[in-house]
Amino acid sequence: MLMAELSARSGVPVATVKYYLRAGLLHPGVATSATRASYDGSHVQRLRLIRALVDLAGLSLGDVRTVLTAVDDESVSMHDAMGSAHGLLSAGARPPTSARDRVDRLVETWGWQVATGSCNRAGLAAAIAALDGVEHVLSDETLHRYASSMHDVAETDLDTVPADDRQAAVRTAVVGTILVEPVLTALRRMAQEDVSARRFGA
Amino acid sequence: MLMAELSARSGVPVATVKYYLRAGLLHPGVATSATRASYDGSHVQRLRLIRALVDLAGLSLGDVRTVLTAVDDESVSMHDAMGSAHGLLSAGARPPTSARDRVDRLVETWGWQVATGSCNRAGLAAAIAALDGVEHVLSDETLHRYASSMHDVAETDLDTVPADDRQAAVRTAVVGTILVEPVLTALRRMAQEDVSARRFGA
């Protein structure tokens, strides 16, 4: 396909596609004349991943490059490639110490494989600290039950990731992590309504 | 306790407490002189609920009054009292039709007790439509698995609600629904890291 169709199919403006080509984020098409090149499905896929990283995850182009480098480097495991994107998603979290210690203990208890320096630990610690701050303290048992449910969610999440396509895997991980969140939130509120109706309904 | 201590213990400024008293959102204390009154734990609890509704849920004072009226009216079931707050939390969602139909079918299949006009149905429909919009379509099976996990979460949520105290129940429901969300988000990302490490790690 020509540039115009690539732009139409990916939803990315021509000028932006050209910018990505110049920046080396998108691989060149096959030249068909001095001024024209032909593109294929791999270009559409690449553009969709870049847009997910930029529009949804709000990454800078520098961060996008970091993720793409991990995606393209076959010596990096699929896990680390998805982690390179994930790590950048959660960069804003601040780590308070007592909550942080509690998270470390819990991860140990649960036997989860979460890197010691993972920003996800800090993210959980920050969320727990926010609850402590309004005196809404979660017991270890409650946290454990939440953890177990969210581990089931993560199994479902990972089942939707295509294991044979690194690029699609990273896009699915980013889109799924961010855009499935409102689905889970809505399901939780609906389920609360159901459980509340069963327990407390007239 | 006197007004100054009530303000200190609830974290609500004296002028704001006086405003809530005049507006009838907070019940009067016992007058101990022409200019002084004595307050107790029930006033602290009430102020904490009002602050959760205002600060966390962002409700207007009119909406706060609606929730408090439902809380105070013993002829309203606990379920409907919590629902009065919940309904106001989700008021922003817009309902697209095909996604809406899909949600209605699923609720039927799952056998959940969710009111036909519940804004939670619209919330889920909007979240599903947003995913459709980026061609990240969730299969019925995937949605069903998410629903099952979030129903477990809701059971845990409701277990933390004190069934014998309507006011504390509504506060817990509001605080828990909003502030536990980041905990679940963080747990999901940690669990994804764990599942990804087990499946795709080097």
Short mmCIF file of C-alpha atoms in Angstrom, two decimals:
data_model
loop_
_atom_site.label_atom_id
_atom_site.label_comp_id
_atom_site.label_asym_id
_atom_site.label_seq_id
_atom_site.Cartn_x
_atom_site.Cartn_y
_atom_site.Cartn_z
CA MET A 1 0.00 0.00 0.00
CA LEU A 2 1.07 3.60 -0.51
CA MET A 3 1.63 6.21 2.19
CA ALA A 4 -1.94 7.59 1.89
CA GLU A 5 -3.47 4.17 2.57
CA LEU A 6 -1.02 3.44 5.40
CA SER A 7 -2.08 6.71 7.00
CA ALA A 8 -5.78 5.92 6.52
CA ARG A 9 -5.50 2.35 7.84
CA SER A 10 -3.46 3.27 10.89
CA GLY A 11 -5.26 6.53 11.65
CA VAL A 12 -1.89 8.31 11.84
CA PRO A 13 -1.53 11.53 9.77
CA VAL A 14 0.91 11.36 6.83
CA ALA A 15 3.18 14.02 8.34
CA THR A 16 3.43 11.99 11.56
CA VAL A 17 4.18 8.77 9.68
CA LYS A 18 6.98 10.57 7.84
CA TYR A 19 8.31 11.87 11.14
CA TYR A 20 8.38 8.33 12.59
CA LEU A 21 10.21 7.14 9.45
CA ARG A 22 12.83 9.87 9.78
CA ALA A 23 13.21 9.17 13.51
CA GLY A 24 13.78 5.47 12.75
CA LEU A 25 10.80 4.33 14.89
CA LEU A 26 9.11 2.93 11.78
CA HIS A 27 11.04 0.75 9.31
CA PRO A 28 11.23 2.04 5.70
CA GLY A 29 8.91 0.73 3.00
CA VAL A 30 10.11 -0.79 -0.28
CA ALA A 31 11.00 2.02 -2.72
CA THR A 32 8.93 1.84 -5.91
CA SER A 33 10.21 5.08 -7.43
CA ALA A 34 12.36 8.02 -6.39
CA THR A 35 9.52 9.53 -4.36
CA ARG A 36 7.27 6.57 -3.57
CA ALA A 37 7.48 3.53 -1.34
CA SER A 38 5.22 0.60 -0.66
CA TYR A 39 4.15 -0.38 2.87
CA ASP A 40 2.53 -3.49 4.29
CA GLY A 41 0.75 -4.87 7.36
CA SER A 42 3.92 -4.74 9.44
CA HIS A 43 3.90 -0.95 9.11
CA VAL A 44 0.27 -0.74 10.21
CA GLN A 45 1.05 -2.94 13.23
CA ARG A 46 4.07 -0.86 14.16
CA LEU A 47 2.10 2.38 13.94
CA ARG A 48 -0.67 0.95 16.12
CA LEU A 49 1.88 0.05 18.80
CA ILE A 50 3.49 3.50 18.63
CA ARG A 51 0.08 5.20 18.93
CA ALA A 52 -0.83 3.05 21.95
CA LEU A 53 2.43 4.06 23.63
CA VAL A 54 2.02 7.75 22.78
CA ASP A 55 -1.75 8.36 23.00
CA LEU A 56 -2.77 5.92 25.70
CA ALA A 57 0.32 5.52 27.83
CA GLY A 58 1.44 9.13 27.32
CA LEU A 59 5.08 8.12 26.75
CA SER A 60 7.63 10.54 25.33
CA LEU A 61 9.22 9.58 22.01
CA GLY A 62 12.42 8.78 23.91
CA ASP A 63 10.51 6.29 26.06
CA VAL A 64 8.78 4.90 22.96
CA ARG A 65 12.21 4.29 21.45
CA THR A 66 13.29 2.41 24.61
CA VAL A 67 10.24 0.15 24.39
CA LEU A 68 10.64 -0.47 20.66
CA THR A 69 14.32 -1.31 21.10
CA ALA A 70 13.35 -3.98 23.67
CA VAL A 71 10.61 -5.27 21.35
CA ASP A 72 12.99 -5.54 18.40
CA ASP A 73 15.87 -7.10 20.32
CA GLU A 74 15.16 -10.84 20.18
CA SER A 75 17.75 -11.45 22.91
CA VAL A 76 15.44 -9.63 25.35
CA SER A 77 12.81 -12.03 26.74
CA MET A 78 9.14 -11.35 25.99
CA HIS A 79 8.68 -10.77 29.73
CA ASP A 80 11.31 -8.04 29.83
CA ALA A 81 9.98 -6.48 26.61
CA MET A 82 6.52 -6.12 28.14
CA GLY A 83 8.15 -4.99 31.37
CA SER A 84 9.98 -2.18 29.58
CA ALA A 85 6.60 -0.71 28.63
CA HIS A 86 4.97 -1.47 31.96
CA GLY A 87 7.79 0.10 33.93
CA LEU A 88 7.32 3.36 32.08
CA LEU A 89 3.54 3.33 32.68
CA SER A 90 3.90 3.41 36.44
CA ALA A 91 6.79 5.83 36.71
CA GLY A 92 4.80 8.39 38.72
CA ALA A 93 4.36 6.39 41.95
CA ARG A 94 6.08 7.57 45.16
CA PRO A 95 7.28 4.99 47.72
CA PRO A 96 6.43 5.45 51.45
CA THR A 97 8.56 3.23 53.73
CA SER A 98 6.24 1.37 56.14
CA ALA A 99 3.75 0.54 53.36
CA ARG A 100 6.70 -0.45 51.18
CA ASP A 101 7.93 -2.91 53.83
CA ARG A 102 4.44 -4.34 54.12
CA VAL A 103 4.28 -4.89 50.37
CA ASP A 104 7.68 -6.61 50.38
CA ARG A 105 6.50 -8.98 53.14
CA LEU A 106 3.28 -9.76 51.29
CA VAL A 107 5.01 -10.46 47.96
CA GLU A 108 7.29 -12.84 49.88
CA THR A 109 4.27 -14.56 51.48
CA TRP A 110 2.40 -14.86 48.20
CA GLY A 111 5.49 -16.16 46.41
CA TRP A 112 5.02 -13.75 43.51
CA GLN A 113 7.86 -13.21 41.04
CA VAL A 114 8.02 -9.42 41.20
CA ALA A 115 11.42 -7.76 40.79
CA THR A 116 12.76 -6.23 44.02
CA GLY A 117 13.06 -2.76 42.48
CA SER A 118 9.79 -3.03 40.50
CA CYS A 119 7.82 0.20 40.35
CA ASN A 120 4.70 -1.95 40.79
CA ARG A 121 5.72 -2.58 44.42
CA ALA A 122 5.97 1.17 44.95
CA GLY A 123 2.61 1.66 43.26
CA LEU A 124 0.91 -0.77 45.64
CA ALA A 125 2.67 0.79 48.64
CA ALA A 126 1.43 4.25 47.59
CA ALA A 127 -2.15 2.99 47.20
CA ILE A 128 -2.07 1.31 50.63
CA ALA A 129 -0.60 4.43 52.22
CA ALA A 130 -3.41 6.54 50.73
CA LEU A 131 -5.95 4.27 52.42
CA ASP A 132 -4.04 4.38 55.71
CA GLY A 133 -4.22 8.17 55.42
CA VAL A 134 -8.03 8.13 55.65
CA GLU A 135 -8.00 5.45 58.36
CA HIS A 136 -9.40 2.84 56.00
CA VAL A 137 -6.87 0.16 56.92
CA LEU A 138 -6.86 -3.04 54.86
CA SER A 139 -6.17 -6.19 56.88
CA ASP A 140 -3.63 -8.70 55.57
CA GLU A 141 -6.51 -11.11 54.95
CA THR A 142 -8.43 -8.55 52.86
CA LEU A 143 -5.32 -7.66 50.88
CA HIS A 144 -4.60 -11.33 50.34
CA ARG A 145 -8.11 -11.91 48.97
CA TYR A 146 -7.79 -8.91 46.65
CA ALA A 147 -4.39 -10.18 45.51
CA SER A 148 -5.80 -13.59 44.74
CA SER A 149 -8.66 -12.11 42.68
CA MET A 150 -6.33 -9.78 40.78
CA HIS A 151 -3.99 -12.69 40.07
CA ASP A 152 -6.94 -14.40 38.36
CA VAL A 153 -7.47 -11.18 36.39
CA ALA A 154 -3.80 -11.16 35.37
CA GLU A 155 -4.07 -14.77 34.16
CA THR A 156 -7.01 -13.69 31.99
CA ASP A 157 -5.01 -10.64 30.82
CA LEU A 158 -2.04 -12.71 29.78
CA ASP A 159 -4.27 -15.25 28.00
CA THR A 160 -5.26 -12.45 25.60
CA VAL A 161 -1.60 -11.64 24.79
CA PRO A 162 -0.44 -13.28 21.53
CA ALA A 163 2.67 -15.20 22.63
CA ASP A 164 4.05 -15.52 19.07
CA ASP A 165 4.15 -11.83 18.15
CA ARG A 166 6.33 -9.62 20.32
CA GLN A 167 5.04 -6.36 18.89
CA ALA A 168 1.35 -7.30 19.20
CA ALA A 169 2.10 -8.64 22.69
CA VAL A 170 3.46 -5.32 23.91
CA ARG A 171 0.59 -3.39 22.34
CA THR A 172 -1.96 -5.75 23.89
CA ALA A 173 -0.24 -5.43 27.26
CA VAL A 174 -0.30 -1.64 27.15
CA VAL A 175 -3.82 -1.26 25.72
CA GLY A 176 -5.17 -4.03 27.91
CA THR A 177 -3.56 -2.76 31.10
CA ILE A 178 -4.88 0.76 30.63
CA LEU A 179 -8.19 0.33 28.81
CA VAL A 180 -9.38 -2.84 30.56
CA GLU A 181 -9.10 -0.96 33.88
CA PRO A 182 -12.45 0.88 33.40
CA VAL A 183 -14.03 -2.48 32.45
CA LEU A 184 -12.84 -3.98 35.72
CA THR A 185 -13.96 -0.90 37.66
CA ALA A 186 -17.44 -1.10 36.12
CA LEU A 187 -17.65 -4.85 36.69
CA ARG A 188 -16.68 -4.32 40.31
CA ARG A 189 -19.42 -1.76 40.85
CA MET A 190 -21.99 -4.00 39.17
CA ALA A 191 -20.84 -6.96 41.26
CA GLN A 192 -21.04 -4.80 44.40
CA GLU A 193 -24.61 -3.98 43.46
CA ASP A 194 -25.36 -7.69 43.06
CA VAL A 195 -23.69 -8.73 46.32
CA SER A 196 -25.30 -5.83 48.20
CA ALA A 197 -28.74 -6.75 46.80
CA ARG A 198 -28.28 -10.35 47.93
CA ARG A 199 -27.06 -9.41 51.41
CA PHE A 200 -28.87 -6.21 52.28
CA GLY A 201 -31.79 -5.99 49.81
CA ALA A 202 -35.29 -5.54 51.20
CA MET B 1 -16.08 17.41 73.42
CA LEU B 2 -16.22 21.07 72.42
CA MET B 3 -16.29 22.45 68.88
CA ALA B 4 -12.48 22.93 68.77
CA GLU B 5 -11.85 19.26 69.57
CA LEU B 6 -14.56 18.10 67.16
CA SER B 7 -12.83 20.11 64.45
CA ALA B 8 -9.41 18.71 65.36
CA ARG B 9 -10.60 15.08 65.52
CA SER B 10 -12.54 15.21 62.28
CA GLY B 11 -10.05 17.37 60.38
CA VAL B 12 -12.91 19.69 59.35
CA PRO B 13 -12.38 23.45 59.98
CA VAL B 14 -14.62 25.03 62.65
CA ALA B 15 -16.29 27.34 60.09
CA THR B 16 -17.17 24.33 57.91
CA VAL B 17 -18.57 22.38 60.89
CA LYS B 18 -20.76 25.38 61.74
CA TYR B 19 -21.92 25.55 58.14
CA TYR B 20 -22.90 21.84 58.17
CA LEU B 21 -24.80 22.46 61.45
CA ARG B 22 -26.73 25.39 59.96
CA ALA B 23 -27.45 23.38 56.79
CA GLY B 24 -28.83 20.55 58.92
CA LEU B 25 -26.33 17.97 57.54
CA LEU B 26 -24.84 17.57 61.04
CA HIS B 27 -27.11 17.05 64.08
CA PRO B 28 -26.79 19.68 66.87
CA GLY B 29 -24.71 19.01 69.98
CA VAL B 30 -26.07 19.25 73.53
CA ALA B 31 -26.12 22.92 74.59
CA THR B 32 -23.97 23.50 77.70
CA SER B 33 -24.36 27.29 77.74
CA ALA B 34 -25.80 30.01 75.55
CA THR B 35 -22.77 29.86 73.20
CA ARG B 36 -21.36 26.38 73.77
CA ALA B 37 -22.42 22.85 72.92
CA SER B 38 -20.97 19.43 73.56
CA TYR B 39 -20.35 16.93 70.74
CA ASP B 40 -19.60 13.21 70.76
CA GLY B 41 -18.36 10.37 68.57
CA SER B 42 -21.51 10.42 66.45
CA HIS B 43 -20.58 13.91 65.26
CA VAL B 44 -17.07 12.79 64.33
CA GLN B 45 -18.50 9.84 62.38
CA ARG B 46 -21.00 12.03 60.57
CA LEU B 47 -18.31 14.54 59.59
CA ARG B 48 -16.08 11.75 58.28
CA LEU B 49 -18.90 10.50 56.06
CA ILE B 50 -19.63 14.02 54.78
CA ARG B 51 -15.94 14.58 54.00
CA ALA B 52 -15.73 11.26 52.11
CA LEU B 53 -18.73 12.28 50.03
CA VAL B 54 -17.41 15.79 49.37
CA ASP B 55 -13.63 15.34 49.11
CA LEU B 56 -13.37 11.86 47.63
CA ALA B 57 -16.57 11.42 45.69
CA GLY B 58 -16.78 15.09 44.69
CA LEU B 59 -20.52 15.30 45.43
CA SER B 60 -22.34 18.61 45.68
CA LEU B 61 -23.92 19.44 49.04
CA GLY B 62 -27.32 18.75 47.47
CA ASP B 63 -26.20 15.23 46.55
CA VAL B 64 -24.66 14.81 50.02
CA ARG B 65 -28.05 15.68 51.50
CA THR B 66 -29.72 13.02 49.28
CA VAL B 67 -27.28 10.36 50.50
CA LEU B 68 -27.61 11.38 54.18
CA THR B 69 -31.42 11.34 53.93
CA ALA B 70 -31.25 7.74 52.65
CA VAL B 71 -28.77 6.84 55.41
CA ASP B 72 -30.98 8.31 58.15
CA ASP B 73 -34.27 6.86 56.87
CA GLU B 74 -34.47 3.42 58.50
CA SER B 75 -37.28 2.45 56.11
CA VAL B 76 -34.72 2.54 53.25
CA SER B 77 -32.82 -0.77 53.04
CA MET B 78 -29.07 -0.76 53.63
CA HIS B 79 -28.68 -1.82 49.99
CA ASP B 80 -30.58 1.22 48.70
CA ALA B 81 -28.74 3.54 51.11
CA MET B 82 -25.39 2.41 49.72
CA GLY B 83 -26.88 2.53 46.23
CA SER B 84 -27.87 6.19 46.68
CA ALA B 85 -24.21 7.06 47.14
CA HIS B 86 -22.97 4.66 44.45
CA GLY B 87 -25.45 5.96 41.89
CA LEU B 88 -24.09 9.48 42.34
CA LEU B 89 -20.46 8.29 41.98
CA SER B 90 -20.98 6.96 38.47
CA ALA B 91 -23.22 9.70 37.09
CA GLY B 92 -20.75 10.67 34.33
CA ALA B 93 -20.99 7.54 32.15
CA ARG B 94 -22.57 7.69 28.66
CA PRO B 95 -24.47 4.70 27.26
CA PRO B 96 -23.72 3.44 23.69
CA THR B 97 -26.44 1.10 22.37
CA SER B 98 -24.78 -2.07 21.02
CA ALA B 99 -22.42 -2.29 24.00
CA ARG B 100 -25.40 -1.62 26.25
CA ASP B 101 -27.32 -4.55 24.74
CA ARG B 102 -24.31 -6.77 25.20
CA VAL B 103 -24.07 -5.82 28.88
CA ASP B 104 -27.77 -6.53 29.40
CA ARG B 105 -27.36 -9.99 27.86
CA LEU B 106 -24.32 -10.73 30.02
CA VAL B 107 -26.00 -9.62 33.25
CA GLU B 108 -28.87 -11.95 32.33
CA THR B 109 -26.45 -14.83 31.69
CA TRP B 110 -24.54 -14.25 34.89
CA GLY B 111 -27.75 -13.96 36.93
CA TRP B 112 -26.56 -10.78 38.64
CA GLN B 113 -29.06 -8.65 40.53
CA VAL B 114 -28.32 -5.31 38.89
CA ALA B 115 -31.19 -2.85 38.45
CA THR B 116 -32.30 -2.45 34.80
CA GLY B 117 -31.68 1.31 34.86
CA SER B 118 -28.48 1.05 36.93
CA CYS B 119 -25.78 3.50 35.89
CA ASN B 120 -23.30 0.67 36.47
CA ARG B 121 -24.61 -1.07 33.35
CA ALA B 122 -24.00 2.13 31.37
CA GLY B 123 -20.53 2.40 32.91
CA LEU B 124 -19.58 -1.10 31.76
CA ALA B 125 -21.07 -0.48 28.30
CA ALA B 126 -19.00 2.71 27.95
CA ALA B 127 -15.81 0.88 29.00
CA ILE B 128 -16.44 -1.94 26.51
CA ALA B 129 -17.20 0.56 23.74
CA ALA B 130 -13.91 2.35 24.42
CA LEU B 131 -12.06 -0.95 23.90
CA ASP B 132 -14.05 -1.70 20.73
CA GLY B 133 -12.95 1.75 19.53
CA VAL B 134 -9.27 0.71 19.52
CA GLU B 135 -10.08 -2.75 18.09
CA HIS B 136 -9.22 -4.47 21.37
CA VAL B 137 -12.37 -6.59 21.45
CA LEU B 138 -13.04 -8.61 24.59
CA SER B 139 -14.58 -12.03 23.94
CA ASP B 140 -17.57 -13.12 25.99
CA GLU B 141 -15.34 -15.71 27.67
CA THR B 142 -12.75 -13.09 28.66
CA LEU B 143 -15.46 -10.77 29.99
CA HIS B 144 -16.99 -13.64 31.90
CA ARG B 145 -13.67 -14.46 33.55
CA TYR B 146 -13.14 -10.79 34.47
CA ALA B 147 -16.69 -10.66 35.86
CA SER B 148 -16.10 -13.71 37.98
CA SER B 149 -12.87 -12.26 39.43
CA MET B 150 -14.49 -8.89 40.14
CA HIS B 151 -17.41 -10.63 41.82
CA ASP B 152 -14.87 -12.18 44.20
CA VAL B 153 -13.48 -8.67 44.77
CA ALA B 154 -16.99 -7.38 45.51
CA GLU B 155 -17.54 -10.16 48.06
CA THR B 156 -14.32 -9.04 49.78
CA ASP B 157 -15.45 -5.39 49.55
CA LEU B 158 -18.79 -6.11 51.18
CA ASP B 159 -17.14 -8.20 53.91
CA THR B 160 -15.38 -5.01 55.07
CA VAL B 161 -18.69 -3.09 55.32
CA PRO B 162 -20.02 -2.97 58.91
CA ALA B 163 -23.56 -4.36 58.50
CA ASP B 164 -24.79 -2.92 61.82
CA ASP B 165 -23.95 0.75 61.23
CA ARG B 166 -25.65 2.39 58.24
CA GLN B 167 -23.53 5.52 58.35
CA ALA B 168 -20.22 3.67 58.61
CA ALA B 169 -21.45 1.29 55.90
CA VAL B 170 -22.04 4.09 53.40
CA ARG B 171 -18.72 5.74 54.23
CA THR B 172 -16.89 2.42 53.86
CA ALA B 173 -18.66 1.77 50.56
CA VAL B 174 -17.68 5.18 49.17
CA VAL B 175 -14.11 5.24 50.48
CA GLY B 176 -13.61 1.58 49.63
CA THR B 177 -15.00 1.84 46.12
CA ILE B 178 -12.86 4.84 45.24
CA LEU B 179 -9.66 4.38 47.22
CA VAL B 180 -9.35 0.60 46.92
CA GLU B 181 -9.34 1.02 43.12
CA PRO B 182 -5.64 2.05 43.00
CA VAL B 183 -4.85 -0.93 45.27
CA LEU B 184 -6.53 -3.29 42.80
CA THR B 185 -4.80 -1.58 39.87
CA ALA B 186 -1.41 -1.98 41.54
CA LEU B 187 -2.12 -5.59 42.52
CA ARG B 188 -3.13 -6.34 38.93
CA ARG B 189 0.13 -4.92 37.56
CA MET B 190 2.17 -6.85 40.11
CA ALA B 191 0.24 -10.03 39.31
CA GLN B 192 0.79 -9.41 35.58
CA GLU B 193 4.51 -9.15 36.31
CA ASP B 194 4.35 -12.46 38.18
CA VAL B 195 2.33 -14.28 35.50
CA SER B 196 4.50 -12.82 32.73
CA ALA B 197 7.68 -13.91 34.56
CA ARG B 198 6.33 -17.45 34.91
CA ARG B 199 5.19 -17.69 31.28
CA PHE B 200 7.67 -15.62 29.33
CA GLY B 201 10.67 -15.15 31.65
CA ALA B 202 14.11 -16.13 30.43
#
